[in-house]
Short mmCIF file of C-alpha atoms in Angstrom, two decimals:
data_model
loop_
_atom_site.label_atom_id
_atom_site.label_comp_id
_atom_site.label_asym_id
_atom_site.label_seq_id
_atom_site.Cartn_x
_atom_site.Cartn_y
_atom_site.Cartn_z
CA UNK A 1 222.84 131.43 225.20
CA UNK A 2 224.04 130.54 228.81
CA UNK A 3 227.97 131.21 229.36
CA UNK A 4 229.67 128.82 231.99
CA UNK A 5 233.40 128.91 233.46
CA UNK A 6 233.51 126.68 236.31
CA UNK A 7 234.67 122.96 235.67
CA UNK A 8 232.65 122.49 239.22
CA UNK A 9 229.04 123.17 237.30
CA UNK A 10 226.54 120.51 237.38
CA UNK A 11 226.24 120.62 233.39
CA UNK A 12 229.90 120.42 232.94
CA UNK A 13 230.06 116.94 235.02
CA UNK A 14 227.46 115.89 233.49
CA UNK A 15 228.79 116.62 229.90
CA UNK A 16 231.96 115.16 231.18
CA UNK A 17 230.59 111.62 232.06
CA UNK A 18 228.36 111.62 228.41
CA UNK A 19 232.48 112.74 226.65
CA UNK A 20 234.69 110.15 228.95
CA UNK A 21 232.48 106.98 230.14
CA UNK A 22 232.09 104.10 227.70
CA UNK A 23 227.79 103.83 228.92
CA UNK A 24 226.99 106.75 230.45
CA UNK A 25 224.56 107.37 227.59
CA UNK A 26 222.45 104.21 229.14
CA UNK A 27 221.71 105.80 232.31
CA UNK A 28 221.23 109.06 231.30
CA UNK A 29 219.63 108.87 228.27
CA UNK A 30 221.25 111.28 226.14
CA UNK A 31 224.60 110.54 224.45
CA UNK A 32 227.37 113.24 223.15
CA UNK A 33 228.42 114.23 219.54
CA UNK A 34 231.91 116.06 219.54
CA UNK A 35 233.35 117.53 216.94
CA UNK A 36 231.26 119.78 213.82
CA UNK A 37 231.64 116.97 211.36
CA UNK A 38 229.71 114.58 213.13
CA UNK A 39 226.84 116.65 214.63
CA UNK A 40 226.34 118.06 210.73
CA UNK A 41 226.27 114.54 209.63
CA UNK A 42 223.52 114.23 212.54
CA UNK A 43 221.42 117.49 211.76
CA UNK A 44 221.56 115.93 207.99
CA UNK A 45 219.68 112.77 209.59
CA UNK A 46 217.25 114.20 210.83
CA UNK A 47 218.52 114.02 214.33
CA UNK A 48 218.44 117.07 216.60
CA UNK A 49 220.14 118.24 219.75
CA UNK A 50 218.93 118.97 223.25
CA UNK A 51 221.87 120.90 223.84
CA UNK A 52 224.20 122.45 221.50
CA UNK A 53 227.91 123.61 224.14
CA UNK A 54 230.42 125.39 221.85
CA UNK A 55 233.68 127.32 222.85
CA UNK A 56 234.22 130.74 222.98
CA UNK A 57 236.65 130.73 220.30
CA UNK A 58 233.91 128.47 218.30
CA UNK A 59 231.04 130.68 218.68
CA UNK A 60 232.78 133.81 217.51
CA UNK A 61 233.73 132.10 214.64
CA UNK A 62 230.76 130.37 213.76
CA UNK A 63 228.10 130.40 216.90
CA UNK A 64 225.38 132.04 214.25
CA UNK A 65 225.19 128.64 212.21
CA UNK A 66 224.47 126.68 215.78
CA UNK A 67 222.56 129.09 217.67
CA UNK A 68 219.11 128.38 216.43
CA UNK A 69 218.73 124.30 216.64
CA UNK A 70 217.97 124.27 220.48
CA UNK A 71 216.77 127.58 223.69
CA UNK A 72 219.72 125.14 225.40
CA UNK A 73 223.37 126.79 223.87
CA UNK A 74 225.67 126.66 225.96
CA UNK A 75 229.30 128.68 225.68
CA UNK A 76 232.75 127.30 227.63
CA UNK A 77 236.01 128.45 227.35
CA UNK A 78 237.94 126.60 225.23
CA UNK A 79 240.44 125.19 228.05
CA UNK A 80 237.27 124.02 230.21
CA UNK A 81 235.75 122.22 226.95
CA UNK A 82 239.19 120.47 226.56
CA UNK A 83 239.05 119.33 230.08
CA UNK A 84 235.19 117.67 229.03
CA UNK A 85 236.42 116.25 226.10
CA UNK A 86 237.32 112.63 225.46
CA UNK A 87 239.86 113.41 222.88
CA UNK A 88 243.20 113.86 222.49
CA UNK A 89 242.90 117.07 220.29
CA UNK A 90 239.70 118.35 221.51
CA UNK A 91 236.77 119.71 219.33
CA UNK A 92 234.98 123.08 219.93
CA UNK A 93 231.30 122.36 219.93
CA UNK A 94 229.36 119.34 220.60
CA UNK A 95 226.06 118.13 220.82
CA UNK A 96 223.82 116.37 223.67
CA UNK A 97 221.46 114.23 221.87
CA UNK A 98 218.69 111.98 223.25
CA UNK A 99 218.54 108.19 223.41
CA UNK A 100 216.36 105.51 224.21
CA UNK A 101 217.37 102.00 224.07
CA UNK A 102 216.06 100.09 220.79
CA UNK A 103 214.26 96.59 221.57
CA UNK A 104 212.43 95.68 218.46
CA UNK A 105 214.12 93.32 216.11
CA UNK A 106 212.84 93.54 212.81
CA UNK A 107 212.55 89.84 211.49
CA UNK A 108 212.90 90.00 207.85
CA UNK A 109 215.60 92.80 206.67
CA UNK A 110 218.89 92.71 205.93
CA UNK A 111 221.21 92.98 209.05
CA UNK A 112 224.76 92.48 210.83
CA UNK A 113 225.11 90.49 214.24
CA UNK A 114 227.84 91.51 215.91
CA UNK A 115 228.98 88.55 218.38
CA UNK A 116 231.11 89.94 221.12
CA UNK A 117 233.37 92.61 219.40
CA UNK A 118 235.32 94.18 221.91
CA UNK A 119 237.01 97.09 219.64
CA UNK A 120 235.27 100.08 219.22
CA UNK A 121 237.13 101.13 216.18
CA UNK A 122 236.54 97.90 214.69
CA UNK A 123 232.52 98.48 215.49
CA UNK A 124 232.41 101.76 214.21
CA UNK A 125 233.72 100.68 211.03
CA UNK A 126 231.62 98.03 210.44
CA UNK A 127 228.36 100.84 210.94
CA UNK A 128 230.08 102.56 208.69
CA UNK A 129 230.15 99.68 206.03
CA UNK A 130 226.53 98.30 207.02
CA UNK A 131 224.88 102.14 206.19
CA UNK A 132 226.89 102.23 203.17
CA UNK A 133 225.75 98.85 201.91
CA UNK A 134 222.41 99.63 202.45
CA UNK A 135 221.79 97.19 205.65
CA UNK A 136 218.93 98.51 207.95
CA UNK A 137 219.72 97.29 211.17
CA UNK A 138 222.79 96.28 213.78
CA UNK A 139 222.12 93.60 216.56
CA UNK A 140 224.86 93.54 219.44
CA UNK A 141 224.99 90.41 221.22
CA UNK A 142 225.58 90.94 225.11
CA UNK A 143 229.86 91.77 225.20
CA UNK A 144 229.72 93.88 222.41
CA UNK A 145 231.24 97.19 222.51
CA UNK A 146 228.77 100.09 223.57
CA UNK A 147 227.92 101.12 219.87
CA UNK A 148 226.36 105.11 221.30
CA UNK A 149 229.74 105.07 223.10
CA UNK A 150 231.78 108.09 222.22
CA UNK A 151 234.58 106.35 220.57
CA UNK A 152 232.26 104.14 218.65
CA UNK A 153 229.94 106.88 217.70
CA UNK A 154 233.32 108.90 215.94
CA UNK A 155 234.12 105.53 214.74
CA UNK A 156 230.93 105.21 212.86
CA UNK A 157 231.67 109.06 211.52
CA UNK A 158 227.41 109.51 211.29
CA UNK A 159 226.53 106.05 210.15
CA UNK A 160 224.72 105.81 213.36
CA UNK A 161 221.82 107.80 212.04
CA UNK A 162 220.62 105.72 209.21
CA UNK A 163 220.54 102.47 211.26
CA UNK A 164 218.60 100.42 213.41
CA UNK A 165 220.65 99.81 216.46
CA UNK A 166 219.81 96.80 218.80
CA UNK A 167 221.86 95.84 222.16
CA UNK A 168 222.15 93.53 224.39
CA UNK A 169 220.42 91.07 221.96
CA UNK A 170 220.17 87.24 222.57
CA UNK A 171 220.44 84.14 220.32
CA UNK A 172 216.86 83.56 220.31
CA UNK A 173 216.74 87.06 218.40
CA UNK A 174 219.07 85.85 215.66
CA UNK A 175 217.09 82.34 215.51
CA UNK A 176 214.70 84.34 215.33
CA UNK A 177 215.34 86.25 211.71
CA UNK A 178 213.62 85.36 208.51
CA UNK A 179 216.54 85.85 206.40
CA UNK A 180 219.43 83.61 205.17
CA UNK A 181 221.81 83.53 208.48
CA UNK A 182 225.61 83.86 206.96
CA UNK A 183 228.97 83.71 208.96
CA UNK A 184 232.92 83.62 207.89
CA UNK A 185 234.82 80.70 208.44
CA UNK A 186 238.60 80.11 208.13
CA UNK A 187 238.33 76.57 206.93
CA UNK A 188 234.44 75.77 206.12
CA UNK A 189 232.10 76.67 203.34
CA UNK A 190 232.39 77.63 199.48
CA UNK A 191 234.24 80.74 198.61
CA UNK A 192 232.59 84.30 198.94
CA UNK A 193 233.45 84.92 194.90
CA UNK A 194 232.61 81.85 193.96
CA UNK A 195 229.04 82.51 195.38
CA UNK A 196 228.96 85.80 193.96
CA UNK A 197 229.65 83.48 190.34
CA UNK A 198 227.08 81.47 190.63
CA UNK A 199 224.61 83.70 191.81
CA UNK A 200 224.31 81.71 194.94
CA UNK A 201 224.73 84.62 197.65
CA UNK A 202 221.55 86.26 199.02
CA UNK A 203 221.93 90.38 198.65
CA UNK A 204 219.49 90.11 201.96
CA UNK A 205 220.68 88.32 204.91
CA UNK A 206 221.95 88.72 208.24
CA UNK A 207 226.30 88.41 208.54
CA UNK A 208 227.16 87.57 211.46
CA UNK A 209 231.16 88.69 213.11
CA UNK A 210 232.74 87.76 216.30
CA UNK A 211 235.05 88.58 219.02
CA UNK A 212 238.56 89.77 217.27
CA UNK A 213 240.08 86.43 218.95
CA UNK A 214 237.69 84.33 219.16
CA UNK A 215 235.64 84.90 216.40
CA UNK A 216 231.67 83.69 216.23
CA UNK A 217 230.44 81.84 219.39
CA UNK A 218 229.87 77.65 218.44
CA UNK A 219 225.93 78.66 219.30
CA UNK A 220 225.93 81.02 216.99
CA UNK A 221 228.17 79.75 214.32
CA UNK A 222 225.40 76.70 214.82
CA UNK A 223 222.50 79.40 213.51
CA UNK A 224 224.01 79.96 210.37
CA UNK A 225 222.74 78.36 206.97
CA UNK A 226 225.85 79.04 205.41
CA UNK A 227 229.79 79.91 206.11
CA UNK A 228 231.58 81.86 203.81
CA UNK A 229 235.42 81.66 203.47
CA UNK A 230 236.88 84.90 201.75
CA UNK A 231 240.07 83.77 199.36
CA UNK A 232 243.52 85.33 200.79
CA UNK A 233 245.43 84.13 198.22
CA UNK A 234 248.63 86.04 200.33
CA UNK A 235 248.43 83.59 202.34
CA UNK A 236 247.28 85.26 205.97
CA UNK A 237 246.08 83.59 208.55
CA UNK A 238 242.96 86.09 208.84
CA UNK A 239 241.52 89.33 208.03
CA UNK A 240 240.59 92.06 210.52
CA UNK A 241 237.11 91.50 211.41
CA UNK A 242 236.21 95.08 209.89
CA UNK A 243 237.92 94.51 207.27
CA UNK A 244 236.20 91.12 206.33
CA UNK A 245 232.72 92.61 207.22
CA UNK A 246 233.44 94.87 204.53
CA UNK A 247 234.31 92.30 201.76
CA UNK A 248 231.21 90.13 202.85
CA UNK A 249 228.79 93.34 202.93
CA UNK A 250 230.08 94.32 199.35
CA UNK A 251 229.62 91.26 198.03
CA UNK A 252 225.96 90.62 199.52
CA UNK A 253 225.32 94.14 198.21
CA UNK A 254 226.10 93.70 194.29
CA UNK A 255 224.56 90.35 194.79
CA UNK A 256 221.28 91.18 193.07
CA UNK A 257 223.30 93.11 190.28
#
C-alpha cells in the first residue's frame, strides 16, 4: 500500500488526465473506473485492475475488500481524490484498468453501429441496452463519442465488460457484416410491431443509430436491407436515439420467441 498527499505527484496527474480527458485512455492505454459500483461490476467480468487508489476515509472503512486484487494500492486523502475526480460528487476508490484498442470486426453476430453519436449519456445507454439484449459487439463509426471515456464508461454502468467494442470503424466494416443490416426511419419502411407480427424481424442483425440531429449518414442509411419506423401514436416528431435503440433491440431480441 503506497500513501500519497501531494496533488504535484506524477501518479496523481496521471490519474487526473485518465478521470478528466474525454481520450486519454487512447494514449495511455489504461482507462479509469470511479466509483465501487462500477469497478465490482468489473471484478464480476472478469476484468482486473492495475491499480486499485482509494481514500483514506475509504480504506478504513473498507480497504480489506480492495487490498488484495493488485501489489499497486494506492491511498489519497479524500480532498486530493476529489481534486482527480471527474465528478461532481466524487467517489472514494477507483480503478486503473488496461486497454488496447479492438480492431477485429466479427462478420456474422448480432451488433449495433453507432453512426456519429455525439452524447455520451446517450452511448452509454445504448451499451447498456445492447449487453442486456444479448448483442455481442458495438462498432463506432469515426465521430462517435469515446465509448472507454469516463462519462461513457459510468454511462454504460458495467455493460462495457460483456461487449465487443470497435472504434473508429469505417463503412466498408458495416458492408462488410453477414447479417441483416437494419436502421430507423421517420417516414420509410413497415412498422417495428408489425414485423414483430409477422415474424418478419431477424433476432440477429446489426441496428444501426445516428447523430442525435442528424440521424444515420445517406451512405449508411444506403447499407441497410431494411428501415424500421417505430409507431408514436402521441404523435412526436422523434424518439431519443437511446430511447429508440432500446425499442428496436427489444424487439429484435423476443424476435425468435
Amino acid at each position: 500500500m503506497h500513501l500519497i498527499t501531494s496533488r504535484d505527484n506524477p501518479q496523481v496527474k496521471a490519474w487526473r488526465r485518465l478521470a478528466q480527458e474525454t481520450t486519454a485512455y487512447r494514449k495511455a492505454g489504461q482507462f479509469w473506473l470511479e466509483g465501487d459500483h462500477l469497478c465490482r461490476a468489473a471484478l464480476e467480468r472478469g476484468v482486473r485492475p492495475q491499480q486499485v487508489v482509494l481514500t483514506e476515509s475509504f480504506h478504513t472503512e473498507q480497504g480489506e475488500q480492495w487490498v488484495g486484487l493488485t501489489d499497486q494500492t494506492f491511498v489519497l486523502p479524500d480532498a486530493l481524490f476529489a481534486s482527480l475526480s471527474g465528478l461532481e460528487s466524487p467517489a472514494r476508490m477507483g480503478f486503473v484498468v488496461a486497454w488496447a484498442a479492438e480492431k477485429q470486426v466479427l462478420p456474422d453476430v448480432s451488433t449495433m453501429v453507432l453512426d456519429r453519436l455525439q452524447d455520451a449519456g446517450n452511448v452509454g445507454a445504448i451499451l447498456r441496452c445492447a449487453s442486456a439484449f444479448g448483442y455481442r459487439q458495438v462498432l463506432a463509426v469515426k465521430g462517435t463519442a469515446a465509448l472507454w471515456s469516463p462519462k461513457v464508461l459510468r454511462a454504460g454502468m458495467g455493460a462495457h465488460f460483456g461487449l465487443k467494442l470497435v472504434e473508429s470503424v469505417s463503412e466498408a466494416d458495416v458492408a462488410a457484416l453477414q447479417v441483416p443490416v437494419l436502421t430507423t426511419s421517420s417516414h420509410e419502411g413497415p412498422f417495428l410491431h408489425e414485423l414483430l407480427q409477422r415474424k418478419e424481424l431477424p433476432s440477429r442483425c446489426a441496428w444501426v443509430f445516428g447523430h442525435e440531429g442528424q440521424g444515420v449518414s445517406e451512405s449508411l442509411m444506403a447499407l441497410a436491407q431494411q428501415k424500421v419506423r417505430i409507431a408514436q401514436p402521441g404523435g412526436e416528431e422523434s424518439l431519443n436515439v437511446a430511447t429508440a435503440a432500446a425499442i428496436c433491440l427489444h424487439a429484435s431480441a423476443t424476435a425468435a420467441f
